[in-house]
XYZ file of C-alpha atoms in Angstrom:
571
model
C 220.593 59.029 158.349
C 216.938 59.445 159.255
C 214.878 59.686 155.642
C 217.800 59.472 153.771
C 217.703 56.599 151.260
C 220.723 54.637 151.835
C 221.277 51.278 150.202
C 224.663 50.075 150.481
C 225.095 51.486 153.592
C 221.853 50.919 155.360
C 222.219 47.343 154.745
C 225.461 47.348 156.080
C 223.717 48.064 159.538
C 222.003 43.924 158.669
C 224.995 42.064 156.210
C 223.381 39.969 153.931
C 225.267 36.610 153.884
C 224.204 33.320 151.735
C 224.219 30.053 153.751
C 225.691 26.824 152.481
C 222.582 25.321 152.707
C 221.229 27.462 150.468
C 219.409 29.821 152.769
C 219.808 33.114 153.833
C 220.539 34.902 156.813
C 221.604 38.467 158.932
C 224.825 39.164 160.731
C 222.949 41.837 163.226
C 224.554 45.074 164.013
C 225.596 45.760 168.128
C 224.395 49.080 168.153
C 221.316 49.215 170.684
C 220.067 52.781 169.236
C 219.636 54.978 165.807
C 218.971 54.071 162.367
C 218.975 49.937 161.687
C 217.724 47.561 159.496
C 214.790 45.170 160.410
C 213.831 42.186 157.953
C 210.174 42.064 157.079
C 209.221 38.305 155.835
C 205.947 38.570 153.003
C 203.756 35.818 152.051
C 206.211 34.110 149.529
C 205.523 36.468 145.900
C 206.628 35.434 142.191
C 207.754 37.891 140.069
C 209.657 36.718 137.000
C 208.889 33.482 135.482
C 210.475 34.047 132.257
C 208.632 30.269 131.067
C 206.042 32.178 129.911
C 208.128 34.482 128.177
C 211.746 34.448 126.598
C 214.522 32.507 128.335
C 218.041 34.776 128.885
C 220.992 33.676 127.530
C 224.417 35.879 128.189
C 222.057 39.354 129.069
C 221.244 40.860 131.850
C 217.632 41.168 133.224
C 216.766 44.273 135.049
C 213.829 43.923 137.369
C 212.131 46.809 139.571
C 211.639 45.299 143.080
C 210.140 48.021 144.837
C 206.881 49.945 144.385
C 203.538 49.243 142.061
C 204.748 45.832 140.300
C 203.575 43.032 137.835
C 203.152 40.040 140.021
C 203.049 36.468 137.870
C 199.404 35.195 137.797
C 197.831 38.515 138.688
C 196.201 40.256 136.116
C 197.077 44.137 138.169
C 199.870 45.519 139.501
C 200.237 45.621 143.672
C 202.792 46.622 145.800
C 205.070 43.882 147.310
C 208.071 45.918 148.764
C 207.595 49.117 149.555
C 209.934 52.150 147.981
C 211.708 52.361 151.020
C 213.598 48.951 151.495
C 217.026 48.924 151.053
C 217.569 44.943 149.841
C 215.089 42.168 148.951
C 215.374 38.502 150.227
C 214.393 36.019 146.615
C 214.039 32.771 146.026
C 216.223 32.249 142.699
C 215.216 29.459 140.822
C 217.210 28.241 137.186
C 215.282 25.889 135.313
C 216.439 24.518 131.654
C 219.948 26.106 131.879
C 223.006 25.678 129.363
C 226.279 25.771 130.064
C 228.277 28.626 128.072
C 231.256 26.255 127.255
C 232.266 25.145 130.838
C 230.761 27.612 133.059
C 226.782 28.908 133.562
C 225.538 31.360 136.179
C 223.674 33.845 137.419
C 224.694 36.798 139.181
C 222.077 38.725 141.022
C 223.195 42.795 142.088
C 221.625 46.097 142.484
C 221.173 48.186 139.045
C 219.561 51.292 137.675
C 219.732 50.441 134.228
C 220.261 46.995 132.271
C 224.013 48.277 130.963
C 225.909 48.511 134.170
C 228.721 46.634 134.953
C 228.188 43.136 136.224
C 229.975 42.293 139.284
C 232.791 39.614 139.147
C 230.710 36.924 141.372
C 227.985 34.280 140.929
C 225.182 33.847 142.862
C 224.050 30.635 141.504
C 225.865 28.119 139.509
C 223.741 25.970 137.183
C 224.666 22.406 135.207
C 223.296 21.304 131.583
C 219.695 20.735 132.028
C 219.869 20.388 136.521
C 216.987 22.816 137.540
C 218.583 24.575 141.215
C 217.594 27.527 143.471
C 219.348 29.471 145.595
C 217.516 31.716 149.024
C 219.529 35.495 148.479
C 219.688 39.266 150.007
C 219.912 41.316 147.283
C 220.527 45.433 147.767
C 217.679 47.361 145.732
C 218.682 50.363 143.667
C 218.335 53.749 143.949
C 215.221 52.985 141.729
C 214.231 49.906 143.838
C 215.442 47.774 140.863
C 217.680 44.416 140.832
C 219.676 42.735 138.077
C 219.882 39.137 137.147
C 222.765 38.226 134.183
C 223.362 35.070 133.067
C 226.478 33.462 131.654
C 224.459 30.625 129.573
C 220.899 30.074 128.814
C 217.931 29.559 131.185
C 214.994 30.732 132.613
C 214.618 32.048 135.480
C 211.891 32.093 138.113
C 212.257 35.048 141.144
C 210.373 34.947 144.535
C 210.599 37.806 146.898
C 210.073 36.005 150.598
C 210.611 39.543 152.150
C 212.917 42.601 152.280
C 215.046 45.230 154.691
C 214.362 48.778 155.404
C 215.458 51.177 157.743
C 213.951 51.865 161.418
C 214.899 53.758 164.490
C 215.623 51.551 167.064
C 215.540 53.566 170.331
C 214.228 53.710 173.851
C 210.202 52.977 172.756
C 211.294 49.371 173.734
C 211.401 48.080 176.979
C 214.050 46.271 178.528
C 213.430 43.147 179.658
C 214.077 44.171 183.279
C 211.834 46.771 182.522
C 209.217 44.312 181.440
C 210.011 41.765 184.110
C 209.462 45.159 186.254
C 206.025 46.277 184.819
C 204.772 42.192 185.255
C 205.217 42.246 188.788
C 204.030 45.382 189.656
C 200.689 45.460 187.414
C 197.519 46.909 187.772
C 194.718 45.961 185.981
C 195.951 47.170 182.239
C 198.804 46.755 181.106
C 200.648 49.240 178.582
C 203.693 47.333 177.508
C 205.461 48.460 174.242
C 206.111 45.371 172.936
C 205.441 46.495 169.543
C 207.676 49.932 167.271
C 205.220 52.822 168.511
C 205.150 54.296 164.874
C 202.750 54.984 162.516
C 204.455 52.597 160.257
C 202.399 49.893 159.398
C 204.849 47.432 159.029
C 206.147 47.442 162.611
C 202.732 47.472 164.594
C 201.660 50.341 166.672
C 201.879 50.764 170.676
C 199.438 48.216 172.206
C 196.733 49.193 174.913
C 196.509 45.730 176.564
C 193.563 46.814 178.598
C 191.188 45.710 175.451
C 193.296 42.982 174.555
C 194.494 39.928 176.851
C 196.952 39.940 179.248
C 200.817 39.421 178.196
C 202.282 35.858 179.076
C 201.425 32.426 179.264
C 198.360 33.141 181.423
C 196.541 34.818 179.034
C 193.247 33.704 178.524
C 192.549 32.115 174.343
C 190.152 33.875 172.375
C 186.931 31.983 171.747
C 185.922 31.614 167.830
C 183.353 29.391 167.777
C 181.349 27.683 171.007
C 178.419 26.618 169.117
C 176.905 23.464 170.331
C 178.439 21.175 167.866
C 181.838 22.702 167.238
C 184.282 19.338 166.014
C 187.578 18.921 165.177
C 190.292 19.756 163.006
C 190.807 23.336 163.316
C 193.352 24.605 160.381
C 195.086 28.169 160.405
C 196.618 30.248 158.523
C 197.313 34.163 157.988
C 195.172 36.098 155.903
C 195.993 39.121 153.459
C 195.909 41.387 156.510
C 198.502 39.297 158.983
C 195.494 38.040 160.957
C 194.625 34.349 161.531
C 192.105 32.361 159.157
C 190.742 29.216 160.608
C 188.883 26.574 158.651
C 186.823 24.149 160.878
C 183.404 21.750 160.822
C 180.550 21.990 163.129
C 177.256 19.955 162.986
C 175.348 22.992 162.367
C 177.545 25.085 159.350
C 179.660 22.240 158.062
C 182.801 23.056 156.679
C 183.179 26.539 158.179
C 185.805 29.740 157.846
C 186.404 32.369 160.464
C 188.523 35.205 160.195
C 190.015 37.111 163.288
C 188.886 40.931 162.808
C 192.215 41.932 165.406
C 195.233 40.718 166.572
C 193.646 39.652 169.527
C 191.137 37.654 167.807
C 188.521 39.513 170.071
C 186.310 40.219 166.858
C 185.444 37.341 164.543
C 183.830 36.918 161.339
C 181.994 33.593 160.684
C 180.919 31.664 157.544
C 179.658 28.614 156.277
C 181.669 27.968 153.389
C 179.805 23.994 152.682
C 177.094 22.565 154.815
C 176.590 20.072 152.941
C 175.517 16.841 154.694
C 179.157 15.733 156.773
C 181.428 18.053 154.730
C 184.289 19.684 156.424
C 186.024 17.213 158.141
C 189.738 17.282 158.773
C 190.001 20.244 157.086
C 193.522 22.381 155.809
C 193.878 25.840 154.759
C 196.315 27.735 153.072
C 196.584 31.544 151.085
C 196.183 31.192 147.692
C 198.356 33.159 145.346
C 195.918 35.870 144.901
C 195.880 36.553 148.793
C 192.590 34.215 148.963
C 192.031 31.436 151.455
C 191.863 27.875 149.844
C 190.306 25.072 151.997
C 190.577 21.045 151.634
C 188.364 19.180 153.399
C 186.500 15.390 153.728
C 183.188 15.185 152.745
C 182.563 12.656 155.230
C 178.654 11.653 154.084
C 180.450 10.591 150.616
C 184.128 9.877 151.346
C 185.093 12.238 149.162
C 188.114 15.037 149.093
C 187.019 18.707 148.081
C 188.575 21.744 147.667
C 186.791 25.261 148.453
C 188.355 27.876 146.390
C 187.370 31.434 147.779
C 187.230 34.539 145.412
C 187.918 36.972 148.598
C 189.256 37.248 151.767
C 186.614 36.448 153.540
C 185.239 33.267 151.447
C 182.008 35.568 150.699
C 181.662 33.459 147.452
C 183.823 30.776 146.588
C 183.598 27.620 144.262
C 183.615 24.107 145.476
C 184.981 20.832 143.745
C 185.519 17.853 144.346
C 189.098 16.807 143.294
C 188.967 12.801 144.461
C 185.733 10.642 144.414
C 188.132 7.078 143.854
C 187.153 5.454 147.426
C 187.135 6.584 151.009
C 189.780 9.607 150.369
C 190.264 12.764 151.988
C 191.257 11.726 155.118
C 193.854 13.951 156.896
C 194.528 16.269 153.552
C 197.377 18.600 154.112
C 197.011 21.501 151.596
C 199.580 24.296 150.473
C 200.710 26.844 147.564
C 203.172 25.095 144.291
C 205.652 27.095 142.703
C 203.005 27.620 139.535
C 200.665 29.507 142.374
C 197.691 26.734 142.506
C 197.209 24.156 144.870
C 198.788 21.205 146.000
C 197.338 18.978 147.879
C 198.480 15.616 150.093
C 196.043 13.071 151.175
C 195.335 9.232 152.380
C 193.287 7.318 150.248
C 192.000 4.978 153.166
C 190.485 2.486 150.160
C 194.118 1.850 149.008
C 196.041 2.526 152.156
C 198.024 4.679 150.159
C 199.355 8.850 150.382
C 198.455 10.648 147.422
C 199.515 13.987 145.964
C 197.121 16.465 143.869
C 198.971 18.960 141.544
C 196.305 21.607 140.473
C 196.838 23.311 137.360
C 194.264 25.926 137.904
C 193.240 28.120 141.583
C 190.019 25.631 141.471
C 191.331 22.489 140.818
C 189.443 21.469 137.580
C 192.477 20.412 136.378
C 194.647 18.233 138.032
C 197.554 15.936 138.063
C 197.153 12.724 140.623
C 199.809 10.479 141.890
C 200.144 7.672 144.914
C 203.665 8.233 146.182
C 203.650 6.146 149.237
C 202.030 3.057 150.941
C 200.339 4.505 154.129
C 198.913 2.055 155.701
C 195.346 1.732 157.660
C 195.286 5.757 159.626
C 192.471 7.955 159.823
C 193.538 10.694 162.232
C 195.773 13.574 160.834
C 198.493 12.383 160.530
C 200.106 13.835 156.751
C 201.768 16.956 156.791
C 202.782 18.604 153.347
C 205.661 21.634 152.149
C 206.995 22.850 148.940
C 210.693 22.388 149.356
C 213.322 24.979 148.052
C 213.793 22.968 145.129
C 209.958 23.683 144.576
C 209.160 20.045 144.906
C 205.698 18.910 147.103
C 207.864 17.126 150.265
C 205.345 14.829 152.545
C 205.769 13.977 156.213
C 203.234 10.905 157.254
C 202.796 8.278 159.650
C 203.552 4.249 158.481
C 200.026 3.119 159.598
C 201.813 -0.287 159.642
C 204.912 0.316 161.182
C 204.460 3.412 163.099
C 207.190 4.593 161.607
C 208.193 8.034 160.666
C 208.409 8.499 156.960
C 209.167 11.502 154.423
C 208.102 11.277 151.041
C 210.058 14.168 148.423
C 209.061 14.515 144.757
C 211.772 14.713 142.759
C 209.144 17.137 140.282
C 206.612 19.545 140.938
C 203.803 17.128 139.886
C 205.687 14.309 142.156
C 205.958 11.964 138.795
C 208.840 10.478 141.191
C 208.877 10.877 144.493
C 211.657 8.976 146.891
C 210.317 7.727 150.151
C 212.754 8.113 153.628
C 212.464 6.474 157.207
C 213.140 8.977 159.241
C 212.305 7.635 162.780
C 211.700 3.946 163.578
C 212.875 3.391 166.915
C 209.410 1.826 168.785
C 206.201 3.326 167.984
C 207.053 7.093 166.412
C 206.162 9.286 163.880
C 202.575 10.398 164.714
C 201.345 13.510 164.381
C 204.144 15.124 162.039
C 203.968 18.626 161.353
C 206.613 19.495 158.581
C 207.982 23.287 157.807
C 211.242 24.452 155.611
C 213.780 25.903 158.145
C 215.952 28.983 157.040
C 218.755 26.086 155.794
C 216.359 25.294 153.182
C 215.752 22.143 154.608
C 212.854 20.482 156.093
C 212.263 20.110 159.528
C 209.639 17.900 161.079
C 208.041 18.177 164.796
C 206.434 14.261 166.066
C 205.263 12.073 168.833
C 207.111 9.284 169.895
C 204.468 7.114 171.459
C 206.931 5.025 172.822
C 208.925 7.154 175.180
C 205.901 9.891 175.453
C 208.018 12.761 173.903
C 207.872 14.980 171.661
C 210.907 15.223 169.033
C 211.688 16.627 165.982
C 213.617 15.585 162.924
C 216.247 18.349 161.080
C 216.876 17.312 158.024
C 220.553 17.375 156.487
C 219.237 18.121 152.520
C 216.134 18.941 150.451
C 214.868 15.329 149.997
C 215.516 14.454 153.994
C 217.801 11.274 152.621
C 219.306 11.693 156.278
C 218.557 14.060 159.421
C 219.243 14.559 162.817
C 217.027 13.945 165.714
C 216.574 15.211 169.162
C 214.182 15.175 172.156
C 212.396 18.203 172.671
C 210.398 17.843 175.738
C 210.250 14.348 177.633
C 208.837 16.115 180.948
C 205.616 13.554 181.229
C 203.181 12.359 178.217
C 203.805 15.215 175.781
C 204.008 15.539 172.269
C 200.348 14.980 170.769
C 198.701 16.604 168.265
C 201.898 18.875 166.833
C 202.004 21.892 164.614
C 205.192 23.427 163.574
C 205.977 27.039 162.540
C 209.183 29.363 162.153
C 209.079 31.946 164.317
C 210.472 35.452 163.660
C 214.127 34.722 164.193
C 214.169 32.016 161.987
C 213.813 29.299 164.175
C 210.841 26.094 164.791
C 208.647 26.583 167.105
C 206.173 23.767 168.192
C 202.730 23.220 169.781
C 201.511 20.186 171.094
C 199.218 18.890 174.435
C 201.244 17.427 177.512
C 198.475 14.584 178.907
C 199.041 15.509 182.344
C 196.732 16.313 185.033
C 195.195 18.594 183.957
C 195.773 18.607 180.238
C 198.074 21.129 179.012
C 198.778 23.427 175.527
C 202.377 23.585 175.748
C 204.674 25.793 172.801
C 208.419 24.747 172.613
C 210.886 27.201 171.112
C 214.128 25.730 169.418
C 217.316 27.819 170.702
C 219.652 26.921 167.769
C 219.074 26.183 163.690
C 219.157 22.412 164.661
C 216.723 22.615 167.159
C 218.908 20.396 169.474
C 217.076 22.102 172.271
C 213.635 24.104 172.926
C 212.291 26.223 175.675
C 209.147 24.552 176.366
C 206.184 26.794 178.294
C 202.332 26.029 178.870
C 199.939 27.841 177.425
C 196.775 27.024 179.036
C 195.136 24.458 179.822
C 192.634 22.736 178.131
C 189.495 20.403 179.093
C 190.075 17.323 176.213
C 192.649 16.238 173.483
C 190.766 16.937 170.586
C 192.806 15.814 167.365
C 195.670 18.537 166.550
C 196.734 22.039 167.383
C 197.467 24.591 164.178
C 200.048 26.985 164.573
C 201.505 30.333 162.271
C 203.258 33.319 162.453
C 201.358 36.396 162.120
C 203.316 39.486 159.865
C 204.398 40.801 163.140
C 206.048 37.923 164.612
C 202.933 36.809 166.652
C 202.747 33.206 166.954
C 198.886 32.325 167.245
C 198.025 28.477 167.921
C 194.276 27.406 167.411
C 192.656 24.250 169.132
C 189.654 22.971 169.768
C 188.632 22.878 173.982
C 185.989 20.207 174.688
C 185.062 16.913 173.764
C 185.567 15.172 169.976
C 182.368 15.985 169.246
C 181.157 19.063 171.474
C 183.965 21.469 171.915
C 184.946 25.576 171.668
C 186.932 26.647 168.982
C 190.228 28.887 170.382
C 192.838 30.974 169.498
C 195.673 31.807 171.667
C 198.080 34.808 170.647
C 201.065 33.903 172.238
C 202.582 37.198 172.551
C 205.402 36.674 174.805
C 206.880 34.761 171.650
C 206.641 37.595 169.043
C 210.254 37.953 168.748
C 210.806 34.766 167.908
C 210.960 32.941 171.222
């Protein structure tokens, strides 16, 4: 099968299967050798909104997946799956629909041409005027193309999250007992293939781990910053290139961006993005929708929340506004990407002790929707975490500063003209430092500190808006739980980070072993000379989880990163 392009049967070797929950997952083959396919996740990509164009009604849409493509909001064409793949994993979203007579739906199936025959199947079934999505494998063409019909009238809005293509899956791994082998024998470099030894970009190349750090929990954290005045709030996120992008303030630079230059984060690039007097506090960072890092931030000599906007991958140039000037706001923003490609950003507005929500309309924010969605309380520390739900609604994770209680807020609109607020946790003091992510259900799931009991927990919630979830203990072994960041790791599954206050202080990672996260392998990373706010977590393209921290006091402290690559499988 080797370079012949298969679809129907190379994704046989990975079935495709849609999840009640929405979500979608892969029924893995048993073969341990020869030609499989391997799921490559992408930075969430739109491309079909047919709002700005014609809605469909009773037609089918043909749309090339694969290849040079028109992505929405980009003025060029770019490559998002590669003419390879064999399926595509979308986000399908109906919006506006109409019922023909009784039924409307949309079936979503591989096509060369607009004319061929529609299968006898739905893939998403719509109501009068309900906007719904549905998470879906979809096998590509032999012209990389997919088609969406609809019975009824709607538009439609597609997001490719990633897609399948065939690799050889043979001896170039090691076994585990191989690797546990090669650990306990080492010398003083290690050559472990962790990683495809191909040429193909998407799977890595062989690592030489005599330039890089050593494999395992032992492994010394890169150092990004150990300036004098390095503070706190270190943000991260991948760049364009898989690699980690940190935002971060210092007394001397301000609001600052660094960008590792390897996936060892042994090469750094620095900048000062705002020096400003006090800007740069409590910081979050995100990709923008053209591939460019986006940055809110506190300026903390004017109590005012700002948004850096950079115009390149490495913040070069960039533009700078300020998007709330109402009061003391900005504290603990949380920032991410909407479903129209600009900003979103969550807040506390410490005047009004309340948690606000800014819906840009444009990548810089000179346009804007604001709304107060929840009463918050008295809080300063970071303690709001923001997603964009599967329903494409802003969902908010935050911490009662009255109660101590754990609370979800979920718009019931993109602009959060409604939101719904939930108690999610309110047994004793709970609910600090909650880190919120969208699990492969669709649903959100939420990582927090029960102050209380010293543990660290997390929250799986049972639908989109969180009206009810369940809860477990993740690790309870001493004071552990502070400062949490949540990601999903390669197989799908949460992942946490978060300090155990033992002596001496601790980076921990837990690793959920099932979809409800009723359980976690928990392992220390390093440890670490001061508690200094919150840890930031993400999943690089490989499946390299990277956590970054700052090591030192509140106000005098080294910026880290830590590639944790003993987790790059997923746990």
């Amino acid at each position: 099968m080797s370079g012949v392009r298969t679809r129907w049967a190379a994704i046989g070797a990975a079935i495709a299967v849609t999840l009640g929950g929405g979500a979608f997952g892969v029924v893995r083959a048993t073969v341990s050798s020869g030609d499989r396919t391997a799921y490559f996740p992408i930075t969430p990509t739109r491309v079909l909104d047919t709002r700005n164009t014609t809605e469909v009604t009773n037609s089918t849409l043909r749309l090339t997946m694969e290849g040079s493509i028109a992505v929405v909001g980009e003025s060029s064409t770019r490559t998002v799956v590669p003419t390879d793949a064999s399926a595509v994993a979308i986000n399908l979203t109906v919006t506006g629909g109409r019922k023909n007579g009784n039924y409307g739906y949309v079936t979503a199936f591989p096509c060369t041409s607009d004319t061929d025959l529609v299968p006898n199947a739905s893939s998403l079934n719509f109501e009068n005027g309900v906007d719904i999505a549905n998470a879906l494998n979809v096998t590509t063409s032999s012209n990389g193309s997919i088609c969406l019909y609809v019975y009824g009238t709607a538009d439609l809005i597609v997001d490719i999250a990633g897609y399948y293509a065939d690799h050889n899956h043979d001896d170039r791994y090691y076994t585990k007992a191989q690797t546990d082998t090669a650990l306990s024998n080492k010398a003083d470099s290690y050559d472990l293939q962790l990683f495809e030894t191909t040429t193909d970009e998407r799977l890595g190349h062989k690592v030489d781990f005599s330039d890089l750090l050593p494999l395992g929990p032992s492994a010394e954290p890169a150092i990004i910053d150990n300036g004098e005045h390095v503070e706190n709030y270190a943000s991260m996120t991948m760049g364009s290139d898989g690699l980690p992008i940190i935002s971060y303030y210092s007394q001397e630079s301000g609001l600052t961006f660094a960008a590792c230059g390897d996936r060892a984060c042994q090469s750094v690039f620095r900048i000062s993005v705002d020096s400003t007097d006090g800007s740069g506090y409590a910081s979050s960072i995100a990709r923008g929708s053209d591939g460019n890092p986006v940055i809110s931030y506190l300026d903390f000599a004017n109590f005012n929340l700002k948004l850096a906007t950079c115009d390149d991958p490495l913040c070069l140039t960039r533009t700078i506004t300020t998007v709330d000037e109402a009061g003391s706001v900005g504290w603990a923003s949380s920032i991410t990407i909407g479903v129209d490609g600009n900003p979103v950003i969550a807040y506390h507005d410490l005047t009004n002790t309340t948690l606000k929500v800014i819906t840009c309309s444009n990548r810089t924010c000179t346009s804007k929707t604001t709304k107060t969605i929840a009463s918050m309380g008295f809080m300063s520390s970071p303690n709001i975490s923001l997603a964009i739900g599967i329903d494409g609604n802003p969902i908010v994770a935050f911490t009662d500063g009255d109660s101590f209680d754990l609370k979800v807020a979920a718009c019931e609109d993109p602009t959060c003209t409604i939101s719904n607020v939930q108690t999610i946790d309110s047994a004793g003091i709970v609910g600090e430092f909650p880190s919120i992510e969208i699990g492969m259900t669709g649903h959100p799931i939420i990582g927090y500190f029960d102050r209380s009991n010293e543990d660290l927990k997390v929250a799986v919630c049972a639908d989109p808006a969180c009206s009810t979830s369940t809860r477990s203990v993740l690790d309870s072994d001493g004071n552990v739980g502070h400062a949490i960041s949540i990601a999903i790791g390669r197989n799908g599954l949460p992942m946490f980070t978060y300090y155990d206050l033992g002596s001496p202080l601790h980076l921990k990672v837990a690793s959920c072993t099932d979809i409800m996260c009723t359980a976690a392998v928990s392992t220390t990373v390093t440890e670490t000379s001061n508690l200094v706010w919150n840890t930031s977590l993400a999943v690089g393209t490989d499946g390299t989880p990277y956590v970054a921290y700052i090591d030192g006091t509140l106000m005098d402290g080294d910026l880290k990163v830590a590639p944790l690559w003993w987790l790059a499988g997923g746990r």
